[in-house]
Short mmCIF file of C-alpha atoms in Angstrom, two decimals:
data_model
loop_
_atom_site.label_atom_id
_atom_site.label_comp_id
_atom_site.label_asym_id
_atom_site.label_seq_id
_atom_site.Cartn_x
_atom_site.Cartn_y
_atom_site.Cartn_z
CA MET A 1169 -8.87 13.86 97.80
CA ILE A 1170 -7.08 11.61 100.20
CA LYS A 1171 -6.12 14.78 102.37
CA GLY A 1172 -9.95 15.36 102.66
CA LEU A 1173 -10.54 11.88 103.92
CA ILE A 1174 -7.74 12.29 106.36
CA TYR A 1175 -9.38 15.45 107.70
CA LYS A 1176 -12.80 13.80 107.82
CA GLU A 1177 -11.44 10.93 109.94
CA ILE A 1178 -9.40 13.14 112.36
CA SER A 1179 -12.60 15.66 112.61
CA LEU A 1180 -14.66 12.54 113.44
CA PHE A 1181 -12.31 11.21 115.80
CA TYR A 1182 -12.49 14.53 117.87
CA LYS A 1183 -16.22 15.21 117.47
CA SER A 1184 -17.28 11.78 118.55
CA ILE A 1185 -15.37 11.62 121.77
CA ASP A 1186 -17.89 11.08 124.45
CA LYS A 1187 -17.60 13.62 127.30
CA LYS A 1188 -18.65 10.96 129.95
CA LEU A 1189 -15.53 9.07 128.74
CA LEU A 1190 -13.40 12.08 129.53
CA PHE A 1191 -14.85 12.35 133.04
CA ILE A 1192 -14.41 8.64 133.61
CA ALA A 1193 -10.75 8.78 132.39
CA GLY A 1194 -10.06 11.56 134.66
CA ALA A 1195 -11.48 9.82 137.56
CA ALA A 1196 -9.47 6.78 136.82
CA ILE A 1197 -6.26 8.82 136.40
CA ILE A 1198 -6.89 10.17 139.98
CA LEU A 1199 -7.17 6.64 141.45
CA LEU A 1200 -4.16 5.57 139.82
CA ILE A 1201 -2.10 8.36 141.29
CA CYS A 1202 -3.63 7.26 144.69
CA ASN A 1203 -2.84 3.60 144.24
CA ALA A 1204 0.08 3.35 141.87
CA GLY A 1205 2.24 6.16 143.02
CA PRO A 1206 5.05 6.98 140.70
CA TYR A 1207 3.94 4.42 138.14
CA ALA A 1208 0.33 6.06 137.71
CA GLY A 1209 1.51 7.93 134.69
CA MET A 1210 2.73 4.76 132.98
CA LEU A 1211 -0.61 3.03 133.68
CA ALA A 1212 -2.60 6.04 132.72
CA SER A 1213 -0.76 6.12 129.33
CA VAL A 1214 -1.71 2.52 128.54
CA MET A 1215 -5.48 3.46 129.44
CA LEU A 1216 -5.28 6.52 127.15
CA SER A 1217 -3.63 4.50 124.33
CA ILE A 1218 -6.46 1.86 124.49
CA THR A 1219 -8.98 4.54 124.52
CA ILE A 1220 -7.48 6.17 121.30
CA GLY A 1221 -7.58 2.60 119.65
CA MET A 1222 -11.16 2.19 120.74
CA GLN A 1223 -12.25 5.69 119.52
CA HIS A 1224 -11.16 4.94 115.94
CA ILE A 1225 -13.17 1.86 115.90
CA MET A 1226 -16.24 3.72 117.40
CA CYS A 1227 -16.13 6.27 114.69
CA PHE A 1228 -17.56 3.64 112.43
CA THR A 1229 -20.61 3.73 114.44
CA VAL A 1230 -21.04 7.26 113.56
CA ASP A 1231 -20.37 6.52 109.73
CA GLU A 1232 -23.06 3.97 109.95
CA ARG A 1233 -25.75 6.11 111.23
CA ALA A 1234 -24.84 9.03 108.83
CA GLY A 1235 -24.82 6.81 105.81
CA TRP A 1236 -21.40 7.43 105.07
CA LYS A 1237 -20.85 4.27 102.99
CA LYS A 1238 -23.05 5.45 100.27
CA TYR A 1239 -21.29 8.66 100.03
CA GLN A 1240 -18.07 6.81 99.82
CA LEU A 1241 -19.23 4.73 96.98
CA ALA A 1242 -20.04 7.99 94.87
CA MET A 1243 -16.62 9.47 95.48
CA PRO A 1244 -13.84 9.39 92.69
CA VAL A 1245 -11.44 7.27 94.71
CA ASN A 1246 -10.65 3.72 94.84
CA GLY A 1247 -10.97 1.59 98.01
CA PHE A 1248 -7.33 1.79 98.82
CA HIS A 1249 -7.49 5.66 99.09
CA VAL A 1250 -10.49 5.24 101.47
CA VAL A 1251 -8.83 2.87 103.73
CA ALA A 1252 -5.48 4.65 103.67
CA GLY A 1253 -7.30 7.85 104.84
CA LYS A 1254 -8.35 5.88 108.00
CA TYR A 1255 -4.84 4.55 108.65
CA LEU A 1256 -3.11 7.77 108.17
CA SER A 1257 -5.58 9.35 110.47
CA VAL A 1258 -4.54 6.80 113.05
CA LEU A 1259 -0.96 7.85 112.72
CA CYS A 1260 -2.02 11.46 113.08
CA THR A 1261 -3.60 11.00 116.17
CA LEU A 1262 -0.41 9.30 117.65
CA SER A 1263 0.37 12.85 118.53
CA VAL A 1264 -2.43 13.02 120.86
CA SER A 1265 -1.40 9.60 122.57
CA LEU A 1266 2.27 10.98 122.99
CA ALA A 1267 1.25 14.40 124.32
CA GLY A 1268 -1.12 12.66 126.75
CA SER A 1269 1.57 10.34 127.89
CA ILE A 1270 4.01 13.09 128.51
CA LEU A 1271 1.50 15.22 130.46
CA LEU A 1272 0.19 11.88 132.45
CA ASN A 1273 3.76 10.95 133.53
CA LEU A 1274 4.70 14.73 134.21
CA LEU A 1275 1.83 15.14 136.88
CA PRO A 1276 2.78 12.06 139.10
CA GLY A 1277 6.49 12.87 138.68
CA ILE A 1278 5.87 16.36 140.09
CA PHE A 1279 3.55 15.09 142.66
CA PHE A 1280 5.91 12.41 144.08
CA ARG A 1281 8.99 14.21 142.89
CA SER A 1282 10.10 11.14 141.16
CA PHE A 1283 11.42 11.01 137.41
CA ASP A 1284 12.35 7.57 136.38
CA TRP A 1285 13.48 7.50 132.67
CA ASN A 1286 12.61 3.81 132.34
CA ILE A 1287 8.97 4.67 133.23
CA TRP A 1288 8.86 7.43 130.66
CA LYS A 1289 10.34 5.22 127.98
CA LEU A 1290 7.84 2.48 128.67
CA SER A 1291 4.95 5.03 128.68
CA ILE A 1292 5.94 6.64 125.26
CA LEU A 1293 6.46 3.23 123.86
CA SER A 1294 3.03 2.06 124.85
CA ALA A 1295 1.66 5.37 123.58
CA VAL A 1296 2.69 4.40 120.13
CA VAL A 1297 2.54 0.61 119.97
CA ILE A 1298 -0.96 -0.06 121.66
CA PRO A 1299 -3.01 2.29 119.30
CA LEU A 1300 -1.23 0.78 116.25
CA VAL A 1301 -1.75 -2.82 117.41
CA TRP A 1302 -5.40 -2.17 118.57
CA THR A 1303 -6.34 -0.62 115.10
CA GLY A 1304 -4.08 -2.91 113.28
CA VAL A 1305 -6.08 -5.96 114.67
CA CYS A 1306 -9.51 -4.37 114.93
CA LEU A 1307 -9.78 -2.57 111.48
CA PRO A 1308 -9.55 -5.40 109.27
CA MET A 1309 -12.38 -6.86 111.32
CA THR A 1310 -14.41 -3.83 110.65
CA TYR A 1311 -13.83 -3.73 106.95
CA TRP A 1312 -14.55 -7.51 106.43
CA PHE A 1313 -17.31 -8.11 109.08
CA GLY A 1314 -18.68 -4.86 110.29
CA PHE A 1315 -17.67 -2.55 113.21
CA GLN A 1316 -19.74 -4.89 115.73
CA SER A 1317 -17.23 -7.82 115.30
CA ALA A 1318 -14.37 -5.22 115.61
CA GLN A 1319 -15.78 -4.17 118.92
CA VAL A 1320 -15.95 -7.85 120.10
CA MET A 1321 -12.43 -8.24 118.98
CA GLY A 1322 -11.38 -5.09 120.69
CA PHE A 1323 -12.74 -6.70 123.87
CA PHE A 1324 -10.55 -9.83 123.35
CA VAL A 1325 -7.44 -7.57 122.69
CA PHE A 1326 -8.18 -5.71 126.14
CA ILE A 1327 -8.50 -8.92 128.27
CA PRO A 1328 -4.78 -9.90 128.06
CA MET A 1329 -3.60 -6.36 128.71
CA PHE A 1330 -5.90 -6.13 131.81
CA PHE A 1331 -4.52 -9.33 133.17
CA LEU A 1332 -0.85 -8.46 132.34
CA ILE A 1333 -1.20 -5.25 134.44
CA LYS A 1334 -2.86 -7.16 137.24
CA TYR A 1335 -0.27 -9.69 137.11
CA PHE A 1336 2.38 -7.02 137.93
CA GLU A 1337 0.00 -5.38 140.43
CA ASP A 1338 -0.52 -8.32 142.45
CA GLY A 1339 2.82 -10.11 141.91
CA PRO A 1340 6.25 -8.69 141.36
CA GLY A 1341 5.15 -5.33 141.38
CA PHE A 1342 5.02 -2.30 138.70
CA ALA A 1343 8.86 -1.86 139.28
CA GLU A 1344 9.30 -5.11 137.04
CA MET A 1345 7.36 -3.57 134.21
CA THR A 1346 10.11 -1.08 133.60
CA GLY A 1347 12.59 -3.79 133.12
CA PHE A 1348 11.62 -4.44 129.50
CA PRO A 1349 14.70 -5.44 127.54
CA GLN A 1350 15.95 -2.60 125.65
CA GLY A 1351 17.26 -4.62 122.98
CA CYS A 1352 13.88 -5.74 122.00
CA ILE A 1353 12.49 -2.26 121.32
CA PRO A 1354 13.64 -2.20 117.66
CA ALA A 1355 12.35 -5.50 116.85
CA LEU A 1356 8.80 -4.68 118.65
CA CYS A 1357 8.67 -1.55 116.71
CA LEU A 1358 9.53 -3.26 113.33
CA GLY A 1359 6.90 -5.92 114.16
CA VAL A 1360 4.09 -3.33 114.83
CA ALA A 1361 5.01 -1.37 111.54
CA VAL A 1362 4.65 -4.66 109.65
CA LEU A 1363 1.36 -5.42 111.32
CA PHE A 1364 0.09 -2.10 110.58
CA GLY A 1365 1.09 -2.16 106.82
CA VAL A 1366 -0.25 -5.78 106.43
CA SER A 1367 -3.46 -4.68 108.35
CA MET A 1368 -4.10 -1.71 105.85
CA VAL A 1369 -3.81 -4.24 102.71
CA VAL A 1370 -6.22 -6.73 104.39
CA SER A 1371 -8.49 -3.88 105.21
CA ALA A 1372 -8.38 -2.46 101.71
CA ALA A 1373 -9.25 -6.12 100.27
CA GLY A 1374 -12.13 -6.32 102.74
CA TYR A 1375 -13.50 -2.99 101.70
CA GLU A 1376 -13.40 -3.96 98.13
CA ARG A 1377 -15.14 -7.21 98.93
CA ARG A 1378 -18.15 -5.43 100.79
CA ARG A 1379 -18.16 -2.62 98.19
#
């Protein structure tokens, strides 16, 4: 049954992607290549990762319109299975984030004939960390208070990311972003994994509360 829930979430993820959003993302990537040079792939990877996190939250809008909650209550599964299906689908879509990150870094690399391994590492790291942090923060809000509150929370998560990028753009430059301490990566990954696991438990409690 949980495999069916994962399949449902992934199918909904792809089917609910707004074509206009893809067009806007494509235009933004072109602008990044023109303005950010060799670092365009890294910034585009960050944008893609944020979009994937947002898309998982937006899927709840489709569920609400289709009355999916009523069907869930009739299913022979407990609340934890329902929530776990959503979280496992997030892990599955990390492959999209990673593939997109590789492609987005490959294009500027070919165009500018520059392949900086530090840029690639930071891009791949963001492709994994950002969707997990985004959903790890916003999904509990959804299960406890509804998807509208999660959308608001997502906006507040986006703000520090935006100003962080602007800080490097206007200040020390994008090259300084690649100076992320390598020794912090294992601790960062562990922290994100713990956040994601705790988030799933909190979301399951919120689902049972509203059930």
